[in-house]
Amino acid sequence: MPTSIHIPVLLHEVLDQLDLRPGLTVVDGTVGAGGHSSKILPRIQPGGRLIGLDRDPMMLAFAQEKLATSSPLPPAPFSLHQSSYADLAEVMKAQGLLHIDRLLVDLGLSSDQLADRERGFGFDAGGPLDMRFDTRAGVSAAEFLHTASSEEIARVFRDWGEEPAADKLAQAIVGGRRLDPVKTAADLVRVVERVLKIRSGTDLPVGHRTPGSHPATRVFQALRIHVNHELDQLTHFLETTLPAVLSPGGRAVVITFHSLEDRIVKQAFRNSTIWDMVTRKPIGPSPTEVRLNPRSRSAKLRCVTRK
Ligand SMILES: C[S@@+](CC[C@H](N)C(=O)[O-])C[C@H]1O[C@@H](n2cnc3c(N)ncnc32)[C@H](O)[C@@H]1O
């Protein structure tokens, strides 16, 4: 088993906002490689319990290893489940749990998934363009690009990637299906570069000049959101599941990585009949964290308590 390369973002801020103490029941809805969870677990002992969820079995294997080796003595109770956080109520029911005290959701994908060339998350991935967190469900990104209409593809690029050249890119993908189909992440990057006439990062058309981001970032984000139904899951979770399972006085911390996610979280937490806002403004990374872990640069943390 390789070691995880993921660095947990806003770690101190998460631990601070969660306001941990012995005996609490904590859910990490996106446990990933267990970076945050391994620091939460000792802080809720004795008597506390951690439940970790992730859709990706590869990440659960990383988390199992990390939590088992970093658990305090005597070993602290934790359980890991292959599930979406959107299905947390079912996982809790199976565990005989009615309420939880703390919840963390750290959205997006981990550096381990990005680095795995077989998953299609990274630009240089040579393997199939899959992009599903849970490959047991739904269709891969390559299959979507191979079967959807040009209009559907353009809508995904526009709605989930805010991509200004959505129509042109979708037409190029559909037009190339017979002779030059998009099968890998590298194929998709080539189409984007060809359509946007990009030779280098300094040669970007208007609307694509975000410093530090590759022009294919938007379509990769859009496809990942689409094949995993990410925004529907987040909305359902924040509006229905979380208010029902978090005990009164319980705390929830959510970390987002782009404006579409953050808008949904901000909107849901604005409901003052359910939530008391702890963070009036979202917390971002310090310049030092961004320097040490550039992936953290777009992170925004919001925290609420259940009324
Ligand atoms: C940014 S990583 C979490 C990293 C983790 N906090 C750590 O410190 O190691 C996001 C994780 O969320 C998982 N994920 C994405 N959507 C999910 C969902 N709907 N339910 C559960 N896990 C999800 C991904 O598979 C990935 O492992």
Coordinates of C-alpha atoms and ligand atoms in Angstrom, one line a residue:
M1 CA 0.0 0.0 0.0
P2 CA 1.6 3.3 -1.0
T3 CA 1.7 6.2 1.5
S4 CA -0.8 9.0 1.0
I5 CA 0.6 12.2 -0.5
H6 CA -2.4 14.3 0.5
I7 CA -1.9 17.2 2.9
P8 CA -5.0 18.1 4.9
V9 CA -6.1 21.7 4.3
L10 CA -6.8 24.2 7.1
L11 CA -6.0 21.5 9.6
H12 CA -5.6 23.8 12.7
E13 CA -8.6 25.9 11.7
V14 CA -10.7 22.7 11.3
L15 CA -9.7 21.4 14.8
D16 CA -10.3 24.8 16.3
Q17 CA -13.7 25.3 14.8
L18 CA -14.9 21.8 15.6
D19 CA -14.4 22.6 19.3
L20 CA -13.6 18.9 20.1
R21 CA -13.6 17.3 23.6
P22 CA -13.7 13.8 25.0
G23 CA -16.8 11.7 24.5
L24 CA -18.1 13.3 21.3
T25 CA -19.4 11.4 18.2
V26 CA -17.9 12.9 15.1
V27 CA -18.6 12.2 11.4
D28 CA -16.0 12.9 8.8
G29 CA -18.1 12.8 5.7
T30 CA -15.2 12.9 3.3
V31 CA -12.5 11.0 5.2
G32 CA -10.1 10.7 2.3
A33 CA -6.7 9.6 3.5
G34 CA -7.7 10.3 7.1
G35 CA -5.5 13.5 7.4
H36 CA -8.1 15.4 9.4
S37 CA -9.7 12.3 11.1
S38 CA -6.3 11.1 12.5
K39 CA -6.0 14.4 14.4
I40 CA -9.7 14.4 15.5
L41 CA -9.7 10.8 16.9
P42 CA -7.3 11.4 19.8
R43 CA -9.0 14.7 20.8
I44 CA -12.3 13.0 21.4
Q45 CA -10.9 10.3 23.7
P46 CA -11.8 8.8 26.1
G47 CA -15.3 7.8 25.1
G48 CA -15.5 9.5 21.7
R49 CA -16.3 7.8 18.4
L50 CA -15.4 8.6 14.8
I51 CA -17.3 7.6 11.7
G52 CA -15.6 8.1 8.4
L53 CA -17.3 8.0 5.0
D54 CA -15.9 8.2 1.5
R55 CA -17.3 7.1 -1.9
D56 CA -13.9 5.9 -3.0
P57 CA -12.6 2.5 -1.7
M58 CA -9.0 3.5 -2.5
M59 CA -9.3 6.4 -0.1
L60 CA -10.9 4.3 2.6
A61 CA -7.8 1.9 2.4
F62 CA -5.5 4.9 3.0
A63 CA -7.7 6.1 5.9
Q64 CA -7.8 2.6 7.5
E65 CA -4.0 2.4 7.5
K66 CA -3.6 6.0 8.9
L67 CA -6.3 5.7 11.6
A68 CA -5.1 2.3 12.8
T69 CA -1.5 3.4 13.1
S70 CA -2.1 6.8 14.6
S71 CA -4.8 5.8 17.0
P72 CA -4.0 6.5 20.7
L73 CA -3.6 3.6 23.1
P74 CA -5.9 1.9 24.0
P75 CA -7.1 2.0 20.4
A76 CA -9.9 4.5 19.8
P77 CA -13.2 3.4 18.2
F78 CA -13.6 4.4 14.6
S79 CA -15.5 2.9 11.7
L80 CA -15.2 3.5 7.9
H81 CA -17.9 3.1 5.3
Q82 CA -18.0 3.3 1.6
S83 CA -20.8 5.7 1.2
S84 CA -21.7 9.2 0.1
Y85 CA -22.1 11.8 2.9
A86 CA -25.5 12.3 1.3
D87 CA -26.5 8.8 2.6
L88 CA -25.2 9.5 6.1
A89 CA -28.7 8.9 7.7
E90 CA -28.7 5.3 6.4
V91 CA -25.1 4.7 7.7
M92 CA -26.1 6.0 11.1
K93 CA -29.2 3.9 11.2
A94 CA -27.2 0.8 10.5
Q95 CA -24.9 1.8 13.4
G96 CA -27.9 2.4 15.7
L97 CA -27.1 6.1 15.9
L98 CA -29.7 8.9 16.0
H99 CA -27.6 12.0 16.4
I100 CA -24.0 13.1 16.0
D101 CA -22.1 16.0 17.7
R102 CA -19.7 17.2 15.0
L103 CA -19.5 16.9 11.3
L104 CA -16.7 17.7 8.8
V105 CA -17.0 17.7 5.1
D106 CA -13.9 18.6 3.1
L107 CA -15.1 18.6 -0.5
G108 CA -13.4 17.9 -3.8
L109 CA -10.8 15.3 -4.5
S110 CA -7.6 14.3 -2.8
S111 CA -4.1 14.6 -4.1
D112 CA -3.9 10.8 -4.1
Q113 CA -6.8 10.6 -6.6
L114 CA -5.3 13.3 -8.7
A115 CA -2.0 11.5 -8.9
D116 CA -3.5 8.2 -9.8
R117 CA -3.1 8.1 -13.6
E118 CA -5.7 5.4 -14.0
R119 CA -8.6 7.5 -12.7
G120 CA -8.6 10.4 -15.2
F121 CA -8.7 13.2 -12.6
G122 CA -5.4 14.8 -13.6
F123 CA -4.5 16.4 -16.9
D124 CA -1.7 14.0 -17.8
A125 CA -3.6 10.9 -16.9
G126 CA -2.9 8.2 -19.6
G127 CA -5.6 5.8 -18.4
P128 CA -9.3 6.0 -19.2
L129 CA -11.1 9.3 -18.5
D130 CA -13.3 8.0 -15.7
M131 CA -13.5 10.6 -12.9
R132 CA -16.0 8.7 -10.7
F133 CA -15.3 8.6 -7.0
D134 CA -17.3 5.3 -6.9
T135 CA -16.8 3.3 -10.0
R136 CA -19.7 1.0 -9.1
A137 CA -22.3 3.7 -10.0
G138 CA -23.1 5.9 -13.0
V139 CA -21.2 6.5 -16.2
S140 CA -17.6 7.5 -16.7
A141 CA -16.7 10.9 -18.1
A142 CA -15.4 9.3 -21.3
E143 CA -18.7 7.5 -21.8
F144 CA -20.6 10.7 -21.2
L145 CA -18.5 12.5 -23.8
H146 CA -19.1 9.6 -26.2
T147 CA -22.9 9.4 -25.9
A148 CA -24.3 12.8 -24.8
S149 CA -25.5 15.4 -27.3
S150 CA -23.4 18.4 -28.1
E151 CA -26.0 20.5 -26.2
E152 CA -25.9 18.4 -23.1
I153 CA -22.1 18.5 -23.1
A154 CA -22.1 22.2 -23.6
R155 CA -24.6 22.7 -20.7
V156 CA -22.3 20.7 -18.4
F157 CA -19.2 22.7 -19.3
R158 CA -21.2 26.0 -18.9
D159 CA -23.2 25.2 -15.7
W160 CA -20.5 23.3 -13.8
G161 CA -17.4 24.8 -15.2
E162 CA -18.5 28.4 -16.1
E163 CA -16.6 27.7 -19.4
P164 CA -16.9 30.5 -21.9
A165 CA -16.1 28.3 -24.9
A166 CA -18.6 25.5 -23.9
D167 CA -20.4 25.3 -27.3
K168 CA -17.2 25.2 -29.3
L169 CA -15.6 22.6 -27.1
A170 CA -18.7 20.4 -27.1
Q171 CA -18.9 20.6 -30.9
A172 CA -15.3 19.6 -31.3
I173 CA -15.7 16.6 -29.0
V174 CA -18.9 15.4 -30.8
G175 CA -17.3 16.1 -34.2
G176 CA -14.2 14.0 -33.4
R177 CA -16.1 11.0 -32.0
R178 CA -15.6 8.7 -35.0
L179 CA -12.0 9.4 -35.9
D180 CA -10.5 10.9 -32.8
P181 CA -12.6 10.1 -29.7
V182 CA -11.8 11.4 -26.3
K183 CA -10.7 8.4 -24.3
T184 CA -8.1 9.7 -21.8
A185 CA -7.5 12.9 -19.8
A186 CA -4.6 13.7 -22.2
D187 CA -7.0 13.4 -25.2
L188 CA -9.3 15.9 -23.6
V189 CA -6.5 18.4 -22.8
R190 CA -5.5 18.2 -26.5
V191 CA -9.0 19.1 -27.6
V192 CA -9.1 22.0 -25.2
E193 CA -5.7 23.3 -26.4
R194 CA -6.7 22.9 -30.1
V195 CA -10.1 24.6 -29.8
L196 CA -8.8 27.5 -27.6
K197 CA -5.7 27.7 -29.9
I198 CA -3.3 27.6 -26.9
R199 CA 0.4 27.1 -27.3
S200 CA 1.4 28.0 -23.8
G201 CA 0.0 29.4 -20.5
T202 CA 0.8 32.9 -21.7
D203 CA -1.2 32.6 -24.8
L204 CA -4.7 32.3 -23.3
P205 CA -7.8 33.9 -24.9
V206 CA -9.9 36.4 -22.8
G207 CA -12.0 34.7 -20.2
H208 CA -9.3 32.0 -19.6
R209 CA -6.6 34.2 -18.0
T210 CA -6.8 32.9 -14.4
P211 CA -3.2 33.0 -13.1
G212 CA -2.0 29.6 -12.1
S213 CA -4.8 27.6 -13.7
H214 CA -4.5 25.5 -16.9
P215 CA -7.3 26.3 -19.4
A216 CA -8.6 22.7 -19.2
T217 CA -9.3 23.2 -15.4
R218 CA -12.9 24.3 -16.1
V219 CA -13.9 21.4 -18.2
F220 CA -12.3 18.9 -15.9
Q221 CA -14.1 20.4 -12.9
A222 CA -17.4 20.4 -14.8
L223 CA -17.1 16.7 -15.9
R224 CA -16.1 15.6 -12.3
I225 CA -19.1 17.5 -10.8
H226 CA -21.4 16.0 -13.5
V227 CA -20.4 12.3 -13.3
N228 CA -20.5 12.4 -9.4
H229 CA -23.6 14.5 -9.1
E230 CA -21.6 16.6 -6.7
L231 CA -23.7 19.6 -6.3
D232 CA -27.0 17.7 -6.0
Q233 CA -25.5 15.6 -3.3
L234 CA -24.2 18.6 -1.4
T235 CA -27.6 20.5 -1.6
H236 CA -29.6 17.4 -0.4
F237 CA -27.1 16.8 2.4
L238 CA -27.1 20.4 3.7
E239 CA -30.8 21.0 3.4
T240 CA -32.2 17.6 4.5
T241 CA -29.7 15.2 6.1
L242 CA -27.5 17.5 8.2
P243 CA -30.3 19.4 10.0
A244 CA -31.9 16.0 10.9
V245 CA -28.8 14.3 12.3
L246 CA -26.8 17.0 14.1
S247 CA -27.8 17.4 17.8
P248 CA -28.8 20.8 19.1
G249 CA -25.6 22.7 19.8
G250 CA -23.7 20.4 17.5
R251 CA -21.2 21.9 15.0
A252 CA -20.7 21.4 11.3
V253 CA -17.6 22.5 9.3
V254 CA -17.6 22.5 5.5
I255 CA -14.6 23.2 3.3
T256 CA -15.2 24.2 -0.4
F257 CA -12.8 24.6 -3.3
H258 CA -14.8 26.6 -5.8
S259 CA -17.6 29.2 -6.0
L260 CA -20.4 26.8 -7.1
E261 CA -19.9 24.7 -3.9
D262 CA -19.4 27.7 -1.7
R263 CA -22.6 29.4 -3.0
I264 CA -24.6 26.3 -2.0
V265 CA -23.0 26.1 1.5
K266 CA -23.5 29.8 2.1
Q267 CA -27.1 29.7 1.0
A268 CA -27.9 26.6 3.2
F269 CA -26.2 28.1 6.3
R270 CA -28.1 31.3 5.9
N271 CA -31.3 29.6 7.2
S272 CA -31.4 31.1 10.6
T273 CA -34.3 28.9 11.9
I274 CA -31.8 25.9 11.8
W275 CA -28.3 27.4 12.0
D276 CA -26.3 29.8 14.1
M277 CA -23.4 31.1 12.0
V278 CA -20.0 30.6 13.8
T279 CA -17.8 32.0 10.9
R280 CA -19.4 35.3 9.7
K281 CA -16.9 35.3 6.8
P282 CA -15.3 32.1 5.4
I283 CA -11.8 31.2 6.7
G284 CA -9.1 30.8 4.1
P285 CA -5.6 29.5 4.2
S286 CA -2.7 31.6 5.4
P287 CA 0.0 32.7 2.9
T288 CA 2.3 30.1 4.6
E289 CA -0.2 27.3 4.0
V290 CA -0.6 28.3 0.4
R291 CA 3.2 28.3 -0.1
L292 CA 3.5 24.9 1.5
N293 CA 0.4 23.4 -0.1
P294 CA -0.7 25.3 -3.2
R295 CA -3.8 23.1 -3.5
S296 CA -5.2 24.9 -0.4
R297 CA -5.3 28.3 -2.3
S298 CA -9.0 28.2 -3.1
A299 CA -10.2 26.6 0.2
K300 CA -13.0 28.3 2.2
L301 CA -14.1 27.0 5.6
R302 CA -17.6 27.7 7.0
C303 CA -18.8 26.7 10.4
V304 CA -22.3 26.6 12.0
T305 CA -24.0 25.3 15.1
R306 CA -27.4 23.5 15.1
K307 CA -30.0 25.5 16.9
Ligands
LIG1 C1 -10.3 16.6 -0.2 S1 -10.5 14.9 0.0 C2 -10.6 14.7 1.7 C3 -9.3 14.7 2.4 C4 -9.3 14.4 3.9 N1 -10.0 15.4 4.6 C5 -7.9 14.2 4.4 O1 -7.5 15.0 5.2 O2 -7.3 13.2 4.1 C6 -12.1 14.7 -0.5 C7 -12.6 13.3 -0.4 O3 -14.0 13.3 -0.6 C8 -14.4 12.1 -1.2 N2 -15.8 12.4 -1.7 C9 -16.2 13.1 -2.8 N3 -17.5 13.2 -2.8 C10 -18.0 12.5 -1.8 C11 -19.3 12.2 -1.3 N4 -20.4 12.6 -1.9 N5 -19.4 11.4 -0.2 C12 -18.3 10.9 0.4 N6 -17.0 11.2 0.0 C13 -16.9 11.9 -1.1 C14 -13.4 11.9 -2.3 O4 -13.3 10.5 -2.7 C15 -12.1 12.3 -1.5 O5 -11.5 11.2 -0.9

